[in-house]
mmCIF file of C-alpha atoms in Angstrom:
data_model
loop_
_atom_site.group_PDB
_atom_site.id
_atom_site.type_symbol
_atom_site.label_atom_id
_atom_site.label_comp_id
_atom_site.label_asym_id
_atom_site.label_seq_id
_atom_site.Cartn_x
_atom_site.Cartn_y
_atom_site.Cartn_z
ATOM 1 C CA MET A 1 10.939 10.664 -40.432
ATOM 2 C CA VAL A 2 13.335 7.633 -41.043
ATOM 3 C CA HIS A 3 15.454 8.338 -38.183
ATOM 4 C CA ALA A 4 12.728 8.796 -35.461
ATOM 5 C CA LEU A 5 11.476 5.086 -36.776
ATOM 6 C CA GLU A 6 14.863 3.801 -36.147
ATOM 7 C CA GLN A 7 14.736 5.599 -32.081
ATOM 8 C CA ILE A 8 11.069 4.085 -31.516
ATOM 9 C CA GLY A 9 13.094 0.354 -32.791
ATOM 10 C CA ARG A 10 15.996 1.168 -30.164
ATOM 11 C CA LEU A 11 13.489 1.981 -27.111
ATOM 12 C CA LEU A 12 11.039 -0.906 -27.806
ATOM 13 C CA LYS A 13 13.177 -4.110 -26.848
ATOM 14 C CA ALA A 14 12.569 -7.536 -28.955
ATOM 15 C CA ASP A 15 8.561 -7.438 -29.213
ATOM 16 C CA GLY A 16 7.520 -5.126 -28.454
ATOM 17 C CA ILE A 17 4.300 -2.944 -30.685
ATOM 18 C CA LEU A 18 4.106 -0.026 -31.503
ATOM 19 C CA ILE A 19 0.775 1.914 -32.380
ATOM 20 C CA ASP A 20 1.003 4.717 -35.290
ATOM 21 C CA ILE A 21 -2.152 6.043 -35.697
ATOM 22 C CA GLN A 22 -1.971 9.021 -38.311
ATOM 23 C CA PRO A 23 -4.342 10.232 -40.341
ATOM 24 C CA ARG A 24 -5.055 8.686 -44.323
ATOM 25 C CA ARG A 25 -5.679 9.894 -47.352
ATOM 26 C CA GLU A 26 -8.425 11.096 -47.898
ATOM 27 C CA THR A 27 -10.502 14.055 -48.010
ATOM 28 C CA ALA A 28 -10.636 15.188 -44.732
ATOM 29 C CA LEU A 29 -14.175 17.316 -43.888
ATOM 30 C CA GLY A 30 -15.999 20.011 -42.964
ATOM 31 C CA GLU A 31 -20.177 18.783 -41.466
ATOM 32 C CA VAL A 32 -23.233 20.145 -39.723
ATOM 33 C CA HIS A 33 -25.368 17.441 -38.788
ATOM 34 C CA GLN A 34 -28.645 17.918 -37.013
ATOM 35 C CA ALA A 35 -31.165 14.874 -34.867
ATOM 36 C CA GLY A 36 -27.878 12.361 -35.970
ATOM 37 C CA ARG A 37 -27.805 13.419 -39.911
ATOM 38 C CA VAL A 38 -25.282 14.999 -42.290
ATOM 39 C CA ILE A 39 -27.343 17.598 -43.706
ATOM 40 C CA PHE A 40 -23.270 19.203 -44.524
ATOM 41 C CA ALA A 41 -20.634 18.685 -45.552
ATOM 42 C CA GLU A 42 -17.336 20.531 -48.021
ATOM 43 C CA PRO A 43 -13.873 18.822 -48.094
ATOM 44 C CA PHE A 44 -11.508 21.468 -45.561
ATOM 45 C CA PRO A 45 -9.531 23.637 -47.901
ATOM 46 C CA ASP A 46 -5.724 22.761 -48.758
ATOM 47 C CA GLN A 47 -4.571 19.048 -48.134
ATOM 48 C CA GLU A 48 -2.970 18.285 -50.376
ATOM 49 C CA ASP A 49 -0.053 19.886 -47.972
ATOM 50 C CA SER A 50 -0.555 17.352 -45.231
ATOM 51 C CA TRP A 51 -1.022 14.756 -47.540
ATOM 52 C CA GLU A 52 2.253 15.249 -49.085
ATOM 53 C CA ASP A 53 2.938 15.042 -44.978
ATOM 54 C CA ILE A 54 1.076 11.899 -44.690
ATOM 55 C CA ARG A 55 3.130 10.459 -47.646
ATOM 56 C CA HIS A 56 6.368 11.311 -46.847
ATOM 57 C CA ALA A 57 5.654 9.325 -43.052
ATOM 58 C CA GLN A 58 4.360 6.389 -45.780
ATOM 59 C CA ALA A 59 7.106 6.035 -47.258
ATOM 60 C CA ALA A 60 8.713 6.177 -44.453
ATOM 61 C CA PHE A 61 7.739 3.038 -43.099
ATOM 62 C CA SER A 62 7.848 1.860 -46.017
ATOM 63 C CA GLU A 63 11.955 2.187 -45.142
ATOM 64 C CA ALA A 64 11.839 0.904 -41.698
ATOM 65 C CA ILE A 65 9.882 -2.297 -42.732
ATOM 66 C CA GLY A 66 12.268 -2.861 -45.410
ATOM 67 C CA ARG A 67 14.586 -2.857 -43.809
ATOM 68 C CA GLY A 68 13.429 -4.551 -41.410
ATOM 69 C CA LEU A 69 13.557 -3.006 -38.080
ATOM 70 C CA LEU A 70 9.780 -3.439 -38.209
ATOM 71 C CA GLU A 71 6.883 -5.617 -38.817
ATOM 72 C CA LEU A 72 3.605 -4.533 -40.053
ATOM 73 C CA GLU A 73 1.413 -6.708 -38.143
ATOM 74 C CA ASP A 74 -2.429 -4.763 -37.868
ATOM 75 C CA HIS A 75 -4.245 -1.996 -38.945
ATOM 76 C CA ARG A 76 -7.841 -0.588 -38.600
ATOM 77 C CA ASP A 77 -8.966 2.593 -40.878
ATOM 78 C CA PHE A 78 -12.500 4.477 -38.962
ATOM 79 C CA ASP A 79 -13.788 8.125 -38.855
ATOM 80 C CA PHE A 80 -12.164 10.994 -35.625
ATOM 81 C CA VAL A 81 -15.544 13.246 -35.860
ATOM 82 C CA VAL A 82 -15.288 16.085 -33.200
ATOM 83 C CA TYR A 83 -17.576 18.458 -32.541
ATOM 84 C CA GLY A 84 -18.779 21.582 -31.413
ATOM 85 C CA ASP A 85 -21.363 23.520 -31.732
ATOM 86 C CA SER A 86 -19.506 26.501 -34.510
ATOM 87 C CA THR A 87 -16.646 26.467 -36.222
ATOM 88 C CA ALA A 88 -14.343 28.470 -33.848
ATOM 89 C CA GLU A 89 -14.999 26.599 -30.972
ATOM 90 C CA LEU A 90 -14.040 23.813 -32.797
ATOM 91 C CA GLN A 91 -11.265 25.585 -34.418
ATOM 92 C CA GLU A 92 -10.436 26.933 -30.856
ATOM 93 C CA ALA A 93 -10.513 23.084 -29.438
ATOM 94 C CA LEU A 94 -8.297 21.727 -32.377
ATOM 95 C CA GLU A 95 -6.240 23.509 -31.820
ATOM 96 C CA ALA A 96 -5.304 23.271 -28.311
ATOM 97 C CA ALA A 97 -5.319 20.017 -28.899
ATOM 98 C CA SER A 98 -2.864 20.360 -31.502
ATOM 99 C CA ALA A 99 -5.179 17.970 -33.613
ATOM 100 C CA TYR A 100 -5.520 20.110 -36.536
ATOM 101 C CA SER A 101 -3.557 23.210 -37.175
ATOM 102 C CA THR A 102 -5.165 26.191 -38.635
ATOM 103 C CA SER A 103 -2.383 29.278 -37.797
ATOM 104 C CA VAL A 104 -2.357 28.995 -41.450
ATOM 105 C CA GLN A 105 0.620 31.947 -42.529
ATOM 106 C CA ASP A 106 -0.075 32.340 -46.563
ATOM 107 C CA PRO A 107 -2.445 35.425 -46.942
ATOM 108 C CA ASP A 108 -4.193 33.436 -49.601
ATOM 109 C CA GLU A 109 -5.041 30.397 -48.078
ATOM 110 C CA ARG A 110 -5.797 31.932 -44.795
ATOM 111 C CA LEU A 111 -8.251 32.849 -46.776
ATOM 112 C CA ARG A 112 -9.386 30.149 -47.762
ATOM 113 C CA TRP A 113 -9.996 28.294 -44.936
ATOM 114 C CA LEU A 114 -11.627 31.814 -43.268
ATOM 115 C CA ALA A 115 -14.317 31.162 -46.220
ATOM 116 C CA PHE A 116 -14.828 27.703 -45.740
ATOM 117 C CA ALA A 117 -14.944 28.698 -41.472
ATOM 118 C CA ALA A 118 -18.171 31.106 -42.561
ATOM 119 C CA ARG A 119 -20.153 28.842 -45.551
ATOM 120 C CA VAL A 120 -19.731 25.744 -42.586
ATOM 121 C CA GLN A 121 -21.034 28.664 -39.747
ATOM 122 C CA GLU A 122 -24.040 29.356 -42.194
ATOM 123 C CA ALA A 123 -25.486 26.148 -43.218
ATOM 124 C CA ALA A 124 -25.067 25.310 -39.163
ATOM 125 C CA VAL A 125 -27.089 28.723 -38.659
ATOM 126 C CA SER A 126 -29.265 28.451 -41.913
ATOM 127 C CA ALA A 127 -30.600 24.399 -40.729
ATOM 128 C CA GLY A 128 -32.223 25.717 -37.321
ATOM 129 C CA PRO A 129 -31.824 25.115 -33.825
ATOM 130 C CA GLY A 130 -30.230 21.474 -32.437
ATOM 131 C CA THR A 131 -26.478 21.736 -35.196
ATOM 132 C CA GLN A 132 -23.260 20.070 -34.375
ATOM 133 C CA VAL A 133 -20.105 21.446 -36.684
ATOM 134 C CA ALA A 134 -17.508 18.330 -36.763
ATOM 135 C CA TYR A 135 -14.430 17.825 -38.785
ATOM 136 C CA ARG A 136 -14.860 14.759 -39.707
ATOM 137 C CA GLU A 137 -11.461 12.986 -40.299
ATOM 138 C CA PRO A 138 -9.926 9.159 -42.739
ATOM 139 C CA VAL A 139 -7.483 7.846 -40.247
ATOM 140 C CA ARG A 140 -5.645 4.990 -39.692
ATOM 141 C CA MET A 141 -4.219 3.244 -36.801
ATOM 142 C CA SER A 142 -1.157 0.516 -37.308
ATOM 143 C CA ARG A 143 0.527 -2.137 -34.868
ATOM 144 C CA LEU A 144 3.684 -3.432 -34.953
ATOM 145 C CA ARG A 145 6.398 -4.945 -33.147
ATOM 146 C CA LYS A 146 10.059 -4.893 -32.928
ATOM 147 C CA PRO A 147 11.296 -8.509 -34.193
ATOM 148 C CA ILE A 148 13.212 -11.133 -31.661
ATOM 149 C CA MET B 1 -22.348 21.231 -25.637
ATOM 150 C CA THR B 2 -18.387 21.247 -25.333
ATOM 151 C CA VAL B 3 -16.447 19.868 -27.959
ATOM 152 C CA ARG B 4 -16.295 16.112 -27.816
ATOM 153 C CA PHE B 5 -13.518 14.671 -30.339
ATOM 154 C CA ASP B 6 -14.685 11.070 -30.828
ATOM 155 C CA PRO B 7 -17.377 10.397 -28.813
ATOM 156 C CA GLU B 8 -18.350 7.303 -30.824
ATOM 157 C CA GLY B 9 -15.200 5.092 -29.471
ATOM 158 C CA ARG B 10 -13.673 3.940 -32.714
ATOM 159 C CA GLU B 11 -9.800 5.136 -31.699
ATOM 160 C CA THR B 12 -10.842 3.255 -28.159
ATOM 161 C CA LEU B 13 -12.068 0.244 -29.943
ATOM 162 C CA ALA B 14 -9.711 0.386 -32.639
ATOM 163 C CA LEU B 15 -6.671 0.779 -30.017
ATOM 164 C CA SER B 16 -8.720 -2.018 -27.296
ATOM 165 C CA ASP B 17 -8.210 -3.813 -30.988
ATOM 166 C CA LEU B 18 -4.792 -4.140 -31.697
ATOM 167 C CA ILE B 19 -3.292 -4.942 -28.012
ATOM 168 C CA ASP B 20 -3.529 -5.750 -25.271
ATOM 169 C CA PHE B 21 -2.037 -2.015 -22.483
ATOM 170 C CA ALA B 22 -1.864 -5.301 -19.507
ATOM 171 C CA GLY B 23 1.437 -4.707 -17.913
ATOM 172 C CA ARG B 24 3.260 -2.971 -20.159
ATOM 173 C CA GLY B 25 4.857 0.127 -19.755
ATOM 174 C CA VAL B 26 4.575 2.488 -22.523
ATOM 175 C CA LEU B 27 5.890 5.062 -23.963
ATOM 176 C CA GLU B 28 3.509 7.609 -26.265
ATOM 177 C CA ILE B 29 4.638 10.684 -28.373
ATOM 178 C CA GLY B 30 2.793 13.553 -28.772
ATOM 179 C CA CYS B 31 0.548 13.336 -26.264
ATOM 180 C CA GLY B 32 -0.599 16.306 -26.853
ATOM 181 C CA ASP B 33 -3.749 17.326 -24.153
ATOM 182 C CA GLY B 34 -3.860 13.276 -22.933
ATOM 183 C CA ARG B 35 -7.403 12.826 -24.975
ATOM 184 C CA LEU B 36 -6.437 9.519 -25.948
ATOM 185 C CA THR B 37 -3.805 8.804 -23.328
ATOM 186 C CA TRP B 38 -6.236 8.329 -20.128
ATOM 187 C CA ARG B 39 -8.261 5.920 -22.809
ATOM 188 C CA TYR B 40 -5.271 3.579 -22.214
ATOM 189 C CA ALA B 41 -3.838 4.480 -19.214
ATOM 190 C CA ALA B 42 -6.081 2.795 -16.417
ATOM 191 C CA GLN B 43 -4.742 -0.636 -18.218
ATOM 192 C CA ALA B 44 -1.048 -0.325 -18.181
ATOM 193 C CA ARG B 45 1.484 -0.651 -15.797
ATOM 194 C CA HIS B 46 3.261 2.322 -16.673
ATOM 195 C CA VAL B 47 2.736 5.360 -19.772
ATOM 196 C CA LEU B 48 4.961 8.019 -20.105
ATOM 197 C CA ALA B 49 4.462 10.443 -22.011
ATOM 198 C CA ILE B 50 6.016 12.698 -23.994
ATOM 199 C CA ASP B 51 4.762 15.947 -26.085
ATOM 200 C CA PRO B 52 6.965 19.244 -27.492
ATOM 201 C CA PHE B 53 4.008 21.561 -26.897
ATOM 202 C CA ALA B 54 4.224 23.479 -22.715
ATOM 203 C CA PRO B 55 0.422 24.222 -23.219
ATOM 204 C CA SER B 56 -0.110 20.822 -24.321
ATOM 205 C CA ILE B 57 1.288 19.377 -20.981
ATOM 206 C CA GLU B 58 0.379 21.908 -18.642
ATOM 207 C CA ARG B 59 -3.564 20.554 -19.356
ATOM 208 C CA ALA B 60 -2.448 16.958 -19.300
ATOM 209 C CA ARG B 61 0.070 17.661 -15.827
ATOM 210 C CA LEU B 62 -3.734 19.609 -14.628
ATOM 211 C CA ALA B 63 -6.489 16.921 -15.788
ATOM 212 C CA LEU B 64 -4.425 13.837 -14.066
ATOM 213 C CA PRO B 65 -6.786 11.963 -12.364
ATOM 214 C CA HIS B 66 -6.028 10.639 -9.111
ATOM 215 C CA ASP B 67 -5.891 7.733 -9.516
ATOM 216 C CA LEU B 68 -3.362 7.701 -12.618
ATOM 217 C CA GLN B 69 -1.223 9.482 -10.655
ATOM 218 C CA GLU B 70 1.412 7.345 -9.753
ATOM 219 C CA ARG B 71 0.722 5.301 -13.380
ATOM 220 C CA VAL B 72 1.111 8.160 -16.413
ATOM 221 C CA GLU B 73 4.489 11.193 -16.286
ATOM 222 C CA PHE B 74 3.655 13.744 -19.039
ATOM 223 C CA HIS B 75 7.087 15.705 -19.626
ATOM 224 C CA HIS B 76 7.211 18.230 -22.095
ATOM 225 C CA ILE B 77 10.096 17.275 -24.607
ATOM 226 C CA GLY B 78 10.463 16.836 -28.331
ATOM 227 C CA PHE B 79 10.661 12.976 -28.925
ATOM 228 C CA GLU B 80 14.346 13.789 -30.259
ATOM 229 C CA GLU B 81 15.725 15.446 -27.459
ATOM 230 C CA PHE B 82 13.524 12.529 -25.404
ATOM 231 C CA ALA B 83 15.458 9.341 -27.944
ATOM 232 C CA SER B 84 19.424 11.176 -27.566
ATOM 233 C CA ALA B 85 19.214 10.184 -23.814
ATOM 234 C CA ALA B 86 16.792 7.115 -23.376
ATOM 235 C CA ARG B 87 17.999 4.162 -23.060
ATOM 236 C CA ASP B 88 17.921 1.033 -25.319
ATOM 237 C CA SER B 89 14.819 -1.116 -25.440
ATOM 238 C CA SER B 90 12.776 0.460 -21.900
ATOM 239 C CA PHE B 91 9.273 0.038 -23.326
ATOM 240 C CA GLU B 92 7.051 -2.498 -23.562
ATOM 241 C CA ALA B 93 4.567 -0.247 -26.400
ATOM 242 C CA ALA B 94 4.961 2.773 -28.301
ATOM 243 C CA ILE B 95 2.005 5.344 -29.160
ATOM 244 C CA PHE B 96 3.378 6.834 -32.137
ATOM 245 C CA SER B 97 -0.484 9.208 -31.973
ATOM 246 C CA TRP B 98 -0.606 11.839 -35.446
ATOM 247 C CA SER B 99 3.179 12.633 -34.888
ATOM 248 C CA LEU B 100 3.760 13.233 -38.947
#
């Protein structure tokens, strides 16, 4: 990761800007919305692995900043939300966009994911018509600058 | 209803708060199907968007609006491979997009 940041720094012109968009180490949720309100929310299963990836990425950025490759200037935190009619539709779209990989190989993890998706879908169905399911992920967008 | 990504526009708002793309040559790393690219490309001088996932790049190329065809290029390539062949100081801006 530090090597990738070195390469980005090399490709940027002096005073060039890097925008980094990454999930925050906070709980991503599966939600059910109805009439503009969240009527069900449950944390995604097994998020600790992705949090570990985020921690490594943050460490790499800290190292790159510490070495003077980049300067951190500003950031914005927000929730990135994706809506769909069903968990199956949402999962397919997220995988297609490479935004979230649910291609879980571990059988236990896969079962936990399927059970989670079933609970969200059940909550949507039992709430009646007019529901949407949603994926909510806390995100940080940062602006860094290559020093002159 | 089709799937809707960030219909509230929070990502676009954050991006426009943090950078003015006007006149900049932009490298977007991890562009996927171009979902984010469409939100800023019209302001940039040029966008070179890369992703190692071939189906995403194919969708991005198919969806490329006519008025952005002179301005946006999509390439199916990983960043390491791209960077090894790219010249120093080629871009005024880069976006490292959801690419942990």
